[in-house]
Coordinates of C-alpha atoms in Angstrom, one line a residue:
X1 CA -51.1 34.0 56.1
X2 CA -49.7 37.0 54.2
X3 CA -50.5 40.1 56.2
X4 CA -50.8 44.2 55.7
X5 CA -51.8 46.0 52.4
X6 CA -51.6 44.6 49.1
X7 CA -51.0 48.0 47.1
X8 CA -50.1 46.1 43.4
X9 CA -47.5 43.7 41.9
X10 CA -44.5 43.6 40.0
X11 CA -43.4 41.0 37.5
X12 CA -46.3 39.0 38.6
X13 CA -44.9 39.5 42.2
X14 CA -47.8 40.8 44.9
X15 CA -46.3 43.8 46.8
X16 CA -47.3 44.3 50.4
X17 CA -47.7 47.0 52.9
X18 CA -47.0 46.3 56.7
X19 CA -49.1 48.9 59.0
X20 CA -45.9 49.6 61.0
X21 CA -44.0 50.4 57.6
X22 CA -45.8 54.2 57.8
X23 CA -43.9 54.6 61.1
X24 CA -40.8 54.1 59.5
X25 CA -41.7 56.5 56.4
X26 CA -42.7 58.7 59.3
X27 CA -39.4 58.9 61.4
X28 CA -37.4 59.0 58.3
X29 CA -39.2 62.0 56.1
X30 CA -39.0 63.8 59.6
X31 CA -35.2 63.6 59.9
X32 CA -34.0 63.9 56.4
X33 CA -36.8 67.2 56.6
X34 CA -35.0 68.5 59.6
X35 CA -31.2 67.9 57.7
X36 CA -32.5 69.9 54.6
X37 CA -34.4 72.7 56.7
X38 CA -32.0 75.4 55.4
X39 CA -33.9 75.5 52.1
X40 CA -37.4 76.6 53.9
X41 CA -40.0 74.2 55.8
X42 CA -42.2 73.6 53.0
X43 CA -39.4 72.2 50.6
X44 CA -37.3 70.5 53.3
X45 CA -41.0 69.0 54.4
X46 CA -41.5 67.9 50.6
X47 CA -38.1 66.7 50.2
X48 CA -37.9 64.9 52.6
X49 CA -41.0 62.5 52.6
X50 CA -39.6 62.4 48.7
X51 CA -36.5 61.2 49.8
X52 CA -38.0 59.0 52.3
X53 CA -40.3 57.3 49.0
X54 CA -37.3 56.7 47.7
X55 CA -35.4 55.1 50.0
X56 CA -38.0 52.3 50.3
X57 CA -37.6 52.3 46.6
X58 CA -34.6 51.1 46.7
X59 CA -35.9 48.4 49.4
X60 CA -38.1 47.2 46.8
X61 CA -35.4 46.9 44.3
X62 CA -33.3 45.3 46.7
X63 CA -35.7 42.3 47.7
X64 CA -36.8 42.2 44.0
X65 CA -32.9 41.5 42.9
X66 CA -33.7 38.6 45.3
X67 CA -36.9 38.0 44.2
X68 CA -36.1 37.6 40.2
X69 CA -32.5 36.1 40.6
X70 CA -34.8 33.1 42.7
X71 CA -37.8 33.0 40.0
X72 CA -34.9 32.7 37.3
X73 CA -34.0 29.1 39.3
X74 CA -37.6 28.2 38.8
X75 CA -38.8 28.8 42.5
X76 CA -41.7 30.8 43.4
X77 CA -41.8 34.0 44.8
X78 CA -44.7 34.5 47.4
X79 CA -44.6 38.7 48.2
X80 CA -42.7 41.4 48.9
X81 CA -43.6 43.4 51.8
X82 CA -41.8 46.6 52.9
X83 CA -42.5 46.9 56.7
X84 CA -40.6 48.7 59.6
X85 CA -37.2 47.2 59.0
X86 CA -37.1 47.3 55.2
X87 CA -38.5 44.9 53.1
X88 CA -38.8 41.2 52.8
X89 CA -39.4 39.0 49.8
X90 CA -41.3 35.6 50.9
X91 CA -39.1 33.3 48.8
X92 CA -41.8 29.4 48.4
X93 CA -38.1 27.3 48.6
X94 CA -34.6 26.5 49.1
X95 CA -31.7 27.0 45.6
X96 CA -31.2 23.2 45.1
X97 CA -27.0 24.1 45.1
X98 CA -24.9 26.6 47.3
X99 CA -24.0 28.5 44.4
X100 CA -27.9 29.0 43.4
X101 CA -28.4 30.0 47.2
X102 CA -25.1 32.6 46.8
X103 CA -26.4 34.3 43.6
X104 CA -29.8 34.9 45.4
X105 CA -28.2 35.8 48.2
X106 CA -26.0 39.1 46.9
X107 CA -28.3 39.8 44.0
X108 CA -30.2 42.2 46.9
X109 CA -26.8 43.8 47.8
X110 CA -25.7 44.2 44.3
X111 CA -28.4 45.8 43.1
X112 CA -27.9 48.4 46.2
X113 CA -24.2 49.1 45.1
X114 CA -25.7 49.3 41.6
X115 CA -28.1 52.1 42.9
X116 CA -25.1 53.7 44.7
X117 CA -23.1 53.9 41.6
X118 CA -25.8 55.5 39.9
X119 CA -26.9 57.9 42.1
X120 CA -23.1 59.1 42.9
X121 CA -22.7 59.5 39.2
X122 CA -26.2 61.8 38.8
X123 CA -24.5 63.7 42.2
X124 CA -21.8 64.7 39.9
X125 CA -23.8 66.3 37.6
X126 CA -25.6 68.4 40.1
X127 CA -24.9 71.9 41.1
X128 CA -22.6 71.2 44.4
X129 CA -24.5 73.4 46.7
X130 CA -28.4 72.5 45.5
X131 CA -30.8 70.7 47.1
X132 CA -31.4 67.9 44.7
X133 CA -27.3 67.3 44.8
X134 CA -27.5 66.9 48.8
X135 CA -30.7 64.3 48.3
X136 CA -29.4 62.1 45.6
X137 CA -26.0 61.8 47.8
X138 CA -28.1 61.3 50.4
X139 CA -29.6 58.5 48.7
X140 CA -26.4 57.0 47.7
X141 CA -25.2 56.6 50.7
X142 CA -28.0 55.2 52.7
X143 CA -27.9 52.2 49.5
X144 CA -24.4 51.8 50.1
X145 CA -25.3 51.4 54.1
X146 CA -28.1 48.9 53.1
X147 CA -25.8 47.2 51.1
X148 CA -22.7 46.8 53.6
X149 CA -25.8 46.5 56.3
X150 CA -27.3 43.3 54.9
X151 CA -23.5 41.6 54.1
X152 CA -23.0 41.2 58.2
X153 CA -22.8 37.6 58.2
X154 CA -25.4 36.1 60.3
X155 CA -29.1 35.1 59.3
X156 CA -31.8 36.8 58.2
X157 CA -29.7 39.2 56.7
X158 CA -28.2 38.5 53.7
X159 CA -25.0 38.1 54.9
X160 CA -25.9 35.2 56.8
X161 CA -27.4 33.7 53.6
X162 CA -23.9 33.9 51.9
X163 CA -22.2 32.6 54.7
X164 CA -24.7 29.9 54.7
X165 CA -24.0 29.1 51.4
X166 CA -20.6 29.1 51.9
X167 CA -20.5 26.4 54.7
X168 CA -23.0 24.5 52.7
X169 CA -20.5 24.3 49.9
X170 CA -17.6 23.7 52.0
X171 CA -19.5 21.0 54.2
X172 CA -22.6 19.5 52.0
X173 CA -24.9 19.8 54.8
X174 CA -27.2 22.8 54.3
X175 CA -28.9 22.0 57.6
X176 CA -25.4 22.5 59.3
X177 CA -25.1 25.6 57.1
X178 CA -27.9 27.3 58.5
X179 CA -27.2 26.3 62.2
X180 CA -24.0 28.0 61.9
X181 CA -25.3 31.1 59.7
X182 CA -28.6 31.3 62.5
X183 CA -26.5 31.0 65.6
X184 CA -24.4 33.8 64.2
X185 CA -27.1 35.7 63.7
X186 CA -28.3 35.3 67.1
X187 CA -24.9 36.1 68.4
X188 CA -24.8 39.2 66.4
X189 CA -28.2 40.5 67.7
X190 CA -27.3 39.8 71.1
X191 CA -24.6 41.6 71.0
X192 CA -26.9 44.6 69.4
X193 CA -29.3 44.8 72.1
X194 CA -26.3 44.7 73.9
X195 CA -24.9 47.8 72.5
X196 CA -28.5 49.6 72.5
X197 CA -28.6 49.1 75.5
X198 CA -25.3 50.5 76.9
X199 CA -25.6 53.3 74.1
X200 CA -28.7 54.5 75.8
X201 CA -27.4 54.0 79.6
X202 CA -23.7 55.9 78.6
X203 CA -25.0 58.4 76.4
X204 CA -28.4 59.0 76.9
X205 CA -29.0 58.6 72.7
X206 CA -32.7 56.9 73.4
X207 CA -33.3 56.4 69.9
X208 CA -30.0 55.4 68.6
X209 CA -30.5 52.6 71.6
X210 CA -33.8 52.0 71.1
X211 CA -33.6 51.6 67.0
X212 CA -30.2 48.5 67.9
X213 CA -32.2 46.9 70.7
X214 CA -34.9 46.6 68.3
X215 CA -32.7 46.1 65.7
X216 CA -31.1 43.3 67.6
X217 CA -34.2 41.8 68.6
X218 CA -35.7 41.5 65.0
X219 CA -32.9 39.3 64.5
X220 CA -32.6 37.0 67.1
X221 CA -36.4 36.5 66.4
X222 CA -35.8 35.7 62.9
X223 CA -32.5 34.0 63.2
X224 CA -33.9 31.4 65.6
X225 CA -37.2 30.6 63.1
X226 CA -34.6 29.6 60.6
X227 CA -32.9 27.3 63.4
X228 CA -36.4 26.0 64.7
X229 CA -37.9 25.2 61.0
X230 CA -34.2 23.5 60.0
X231 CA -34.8 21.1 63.1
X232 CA -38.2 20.8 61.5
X233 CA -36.5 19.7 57.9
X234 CA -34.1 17.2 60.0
X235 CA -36.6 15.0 61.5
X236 CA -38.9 15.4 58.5
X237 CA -36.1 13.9 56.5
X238 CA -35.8 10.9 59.0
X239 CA -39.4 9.9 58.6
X240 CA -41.4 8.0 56.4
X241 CA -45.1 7.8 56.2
X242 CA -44.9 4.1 57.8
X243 CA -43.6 6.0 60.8
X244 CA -46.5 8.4 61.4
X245 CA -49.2 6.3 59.6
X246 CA -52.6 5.1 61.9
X247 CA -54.0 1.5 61.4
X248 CA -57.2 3.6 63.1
X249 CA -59.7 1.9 59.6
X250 CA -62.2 -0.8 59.3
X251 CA -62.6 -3.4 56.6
X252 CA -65.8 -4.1 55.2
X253 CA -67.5 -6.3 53.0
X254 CA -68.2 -4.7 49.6
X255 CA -71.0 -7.2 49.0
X256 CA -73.0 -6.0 52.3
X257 CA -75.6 -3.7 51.4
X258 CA -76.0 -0.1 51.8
X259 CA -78.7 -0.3 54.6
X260 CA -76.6 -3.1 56.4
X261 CA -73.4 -0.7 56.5
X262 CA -74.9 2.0 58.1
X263 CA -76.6 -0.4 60.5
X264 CA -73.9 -1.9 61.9
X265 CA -70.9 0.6 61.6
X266 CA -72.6 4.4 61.4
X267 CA -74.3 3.8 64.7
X268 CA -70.7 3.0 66.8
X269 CA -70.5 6.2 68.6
X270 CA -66.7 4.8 68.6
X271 CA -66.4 3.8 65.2
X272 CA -63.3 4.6 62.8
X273 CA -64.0 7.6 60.3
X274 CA -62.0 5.4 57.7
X275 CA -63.6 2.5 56.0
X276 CA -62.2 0.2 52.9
X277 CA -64.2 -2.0 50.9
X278 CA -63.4 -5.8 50.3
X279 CA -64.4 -8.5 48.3
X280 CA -63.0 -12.0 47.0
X281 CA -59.6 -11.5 49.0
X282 CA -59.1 -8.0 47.2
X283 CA -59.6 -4.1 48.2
X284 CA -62.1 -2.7 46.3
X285 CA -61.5 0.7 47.5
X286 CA -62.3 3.6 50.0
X287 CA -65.8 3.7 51.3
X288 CA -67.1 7.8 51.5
X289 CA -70.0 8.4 54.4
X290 CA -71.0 11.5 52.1
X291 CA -71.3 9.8 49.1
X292 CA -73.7 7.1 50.9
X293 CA -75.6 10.5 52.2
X294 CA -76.4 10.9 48.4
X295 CA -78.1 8.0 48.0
X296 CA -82.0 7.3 48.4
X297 CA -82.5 5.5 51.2
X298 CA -85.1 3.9 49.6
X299 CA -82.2 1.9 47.6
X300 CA -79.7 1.9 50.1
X301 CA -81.8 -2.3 50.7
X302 CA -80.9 -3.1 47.0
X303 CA -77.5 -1.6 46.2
X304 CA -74.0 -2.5 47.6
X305 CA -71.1 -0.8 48.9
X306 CA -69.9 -1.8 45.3
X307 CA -71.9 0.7 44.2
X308 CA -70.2 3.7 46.2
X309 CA -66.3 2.7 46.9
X310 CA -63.6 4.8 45.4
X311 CA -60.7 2.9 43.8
X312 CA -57.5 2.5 45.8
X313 CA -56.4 4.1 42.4
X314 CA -58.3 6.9 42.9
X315 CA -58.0 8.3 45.7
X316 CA -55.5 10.4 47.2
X317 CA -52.7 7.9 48.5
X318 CA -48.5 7.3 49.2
X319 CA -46.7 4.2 49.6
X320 CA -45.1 3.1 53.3
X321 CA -41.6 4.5 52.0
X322 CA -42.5 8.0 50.9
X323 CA -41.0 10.7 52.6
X324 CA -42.9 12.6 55.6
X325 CA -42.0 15.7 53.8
X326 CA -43.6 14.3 50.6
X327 CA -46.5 13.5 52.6
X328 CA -47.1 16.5 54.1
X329 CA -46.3 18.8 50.2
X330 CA -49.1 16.4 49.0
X331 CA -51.7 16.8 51.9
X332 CA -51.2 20.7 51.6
X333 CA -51.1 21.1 47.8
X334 CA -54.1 19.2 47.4
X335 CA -55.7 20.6 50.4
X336 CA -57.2 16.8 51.7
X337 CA -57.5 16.1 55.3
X338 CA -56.0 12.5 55.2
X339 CA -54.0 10.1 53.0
X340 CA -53.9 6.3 52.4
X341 CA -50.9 4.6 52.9
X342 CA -50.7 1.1 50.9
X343 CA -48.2 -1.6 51.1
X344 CA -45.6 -2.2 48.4
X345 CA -48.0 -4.9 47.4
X346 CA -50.8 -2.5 47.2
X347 CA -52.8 -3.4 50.4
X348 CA -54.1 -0.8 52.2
X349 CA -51.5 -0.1 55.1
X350 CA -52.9 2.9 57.3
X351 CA -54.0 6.4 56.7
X352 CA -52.5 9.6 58.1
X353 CA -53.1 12.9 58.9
X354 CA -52.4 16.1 60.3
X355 CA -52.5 14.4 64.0
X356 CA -50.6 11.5 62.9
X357 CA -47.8 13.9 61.3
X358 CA -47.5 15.7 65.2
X359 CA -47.5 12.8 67.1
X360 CA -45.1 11.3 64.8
X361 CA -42.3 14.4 64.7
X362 CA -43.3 15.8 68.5
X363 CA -40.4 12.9 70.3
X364 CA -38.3 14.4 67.3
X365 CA -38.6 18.1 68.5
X366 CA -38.9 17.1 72.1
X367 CA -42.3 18.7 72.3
X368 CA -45.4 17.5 74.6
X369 CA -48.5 17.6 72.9
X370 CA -51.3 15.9 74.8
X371 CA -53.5 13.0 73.4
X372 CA -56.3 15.9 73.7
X373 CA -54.8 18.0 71.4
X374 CA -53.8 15.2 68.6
X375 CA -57.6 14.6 68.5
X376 CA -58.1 18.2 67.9
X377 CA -55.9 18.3 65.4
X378 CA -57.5 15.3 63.5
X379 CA -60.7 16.5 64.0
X380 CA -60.1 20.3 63.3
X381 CA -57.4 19.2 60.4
X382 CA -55.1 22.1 61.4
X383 CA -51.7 22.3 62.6
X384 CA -50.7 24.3 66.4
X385 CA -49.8 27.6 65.7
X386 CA -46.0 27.8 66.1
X387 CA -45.1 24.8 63.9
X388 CA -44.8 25.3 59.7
X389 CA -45.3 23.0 57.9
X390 CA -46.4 21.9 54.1
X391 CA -43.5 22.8 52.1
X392 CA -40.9 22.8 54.8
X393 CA -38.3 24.0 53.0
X394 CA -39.9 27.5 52.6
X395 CA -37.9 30.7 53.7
X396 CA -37.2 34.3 54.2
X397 CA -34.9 36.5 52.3
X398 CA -34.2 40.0 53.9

């Protein structure tokens, strides 16, 4: 769930506020107000809450290089939202090739060196000892420390995305890619929080410490969500829905009557919540409790389950062979609690849901969930928090 204020859009992209981002502006008009001080409070106040506006300006040109470059390969862009460490754009999908995933990658940079450029060039221009000269140098440098900032090469930065992209070219295994581009990452935040700290114990520099522990630890946070949901992509890919698929239905006869159905199967306190209607040796289709509910029961002695069932055709379905991650792209886009699963030859199979999809992939990730918690799932129709599913392949430019 997308989270902080939504304060407009650009290019049909929603832009978001986090809460902690008006630290950030905070701490940053404060010190570039202090550095221009010499020109009086007031306009070293002004310019520097101007110059701190601007910076995160140039964020948001920076994730929307990202942003348009991906839209361009026909994937969707969720958000951008500017929050305490910059700005991230919420891209729906993986680029399809290594070199698609490259060009998204150092479009952000780019357009940061492009911002340098330009902003060096207007300094030119500028009386050498004004204040406007000292803020749009200012400005130029802090894009060209974004830009050489987000080109370390470990994940989420975008470094680590060119680097993925490079070992997914050289290997053709984008899940290796980002093992090697995430455990960099983590690496490289390690060895900030590492540095924070001995900054802070050596010197005495709190902030400085402070700002590369947290620094650090944004990273290894992020860098290890890439590694956990690329696990989550592996054993996806290794399952099928005949894997993860419950045989948990009942077939009925579609020539019982409606008052005869609910007789003898809606009073089971144990009974499946999936029935399927047959007749002459051949499914008729799904039988729905609610649509029985909508029937007089004053006619529920003369009309059939005939009269009620769904179509295999009709309803929401996959074959044995389709692809968990199929599955689970069709359960969320359609935003239906279950699926059929029939046989090559059309026979109904099994259904599955949310529940069945956990019980099927927890061996995979070496996770215990209890029988307790499957039933929760199926009955609740919601996934534990911690584990992201539908389209799997999503991610996070920075």
């Amino acid at each position: 769930m997308q989270t902080g204020w939504r304060i407009g859009a650009l290019w049909g992209i929603p832009l978001f506020l986090d809460p902690l981002w008006f630290v950030i502006l905070t701490f940053v008009a404060l010190n570039f107000g202090l550095s221009y001080s010499p020109w009086g409070n007031i306009l070293a106040g002004s310019a520097g809450l101007t110059i701190a506006l601007l910076l995160f300006g140039s964020v948001l040109l920076h994730e929307l290089g990202h942003s348009l470059v991906a839209r361009s390969q026909g994937i969707k862009v969720n958000s951008i939202t500017l929050f305490l460490f910059g700005g991230i754009a919420s891209i729906e999908e993986e680029s399809k090739t290594p070199g698609e995933a490259l060009q998204v990658a150092i479009a952000g940079p780019l357009v940061s060196i492009g911002l340098f450029g330009i902003l060096a060039l207007i300094g030119l221009v500028l009386p050498a000892s004004s204040l406007a000269n000292v803020m749009v140098t200012d400005l130029a440098r802090v894009n060209l420390i974004l830009a050489l900032f987000n080109l370390i090469p470990g994940l989420p930065l975008d470094g680590g995305q060119v680097l993925k992209a490079a070992v997914w070219k050289v290997t053709g295994n984008r899940f290796q890619a980002v093992r090697w581009a995430a455990r960099t990452g983590q690496f490289l935040g390690w060895s900030a929080i590492a540095t924070g700290a001995a900054i802070e114990f050596f010197t005495g520099e709190l902030v400085s410490g402070l700002w590369l522990v947290l620094l650090g630890w944004f990273g290894i946070r992020h860098a290890s969500a890439y590694e956990r949901i690329t696990k989550l992509q592996e054993a996806l890919l290794q399952l099928h829905a005949t894997d993860a698929m419950s045989r948990d239905f009942r077939v009925v006869d579609a020539d019982m009557s409606l008052r005869a159905f609910a007789d003898l199967y809606l009073l089971e306190t144990s009974a499946p919540q999936t029935y399927f209607a047959a007749s002459d040796g051949r499914y008729r289709g799904m039988v729905s409790i609610d649509d029985l509910r909508l029937v007089e029961r004053s006619q529920w002695e003369t009309q059939t389950l005939h009269s009620i069932v769904h179509p295999l055709t009709e309803i929401p379905h996959v074959e044995e062979a389709t692809s968990l991650v199929e599955v689970i792209n069709q359960m969320e886009s359609q935003q239906i609690p279950r699926l059929t699963v029939l046989s090559p030859a059309g026979a109904i199979a099994g259904t599955i849901d949310r529940g069945d999809i956990i019980k099927a992939i927890a061996p995979k990730l070496n996770l215990r969930i209890s029988e307790v918690e499957i039933k929760r799932i199926k009955e609740e129709g919601s996934y534990p928090s911690g584990l992201q599913l539908g389209l799997v392949a999503k991610s996070t430019k920075v």
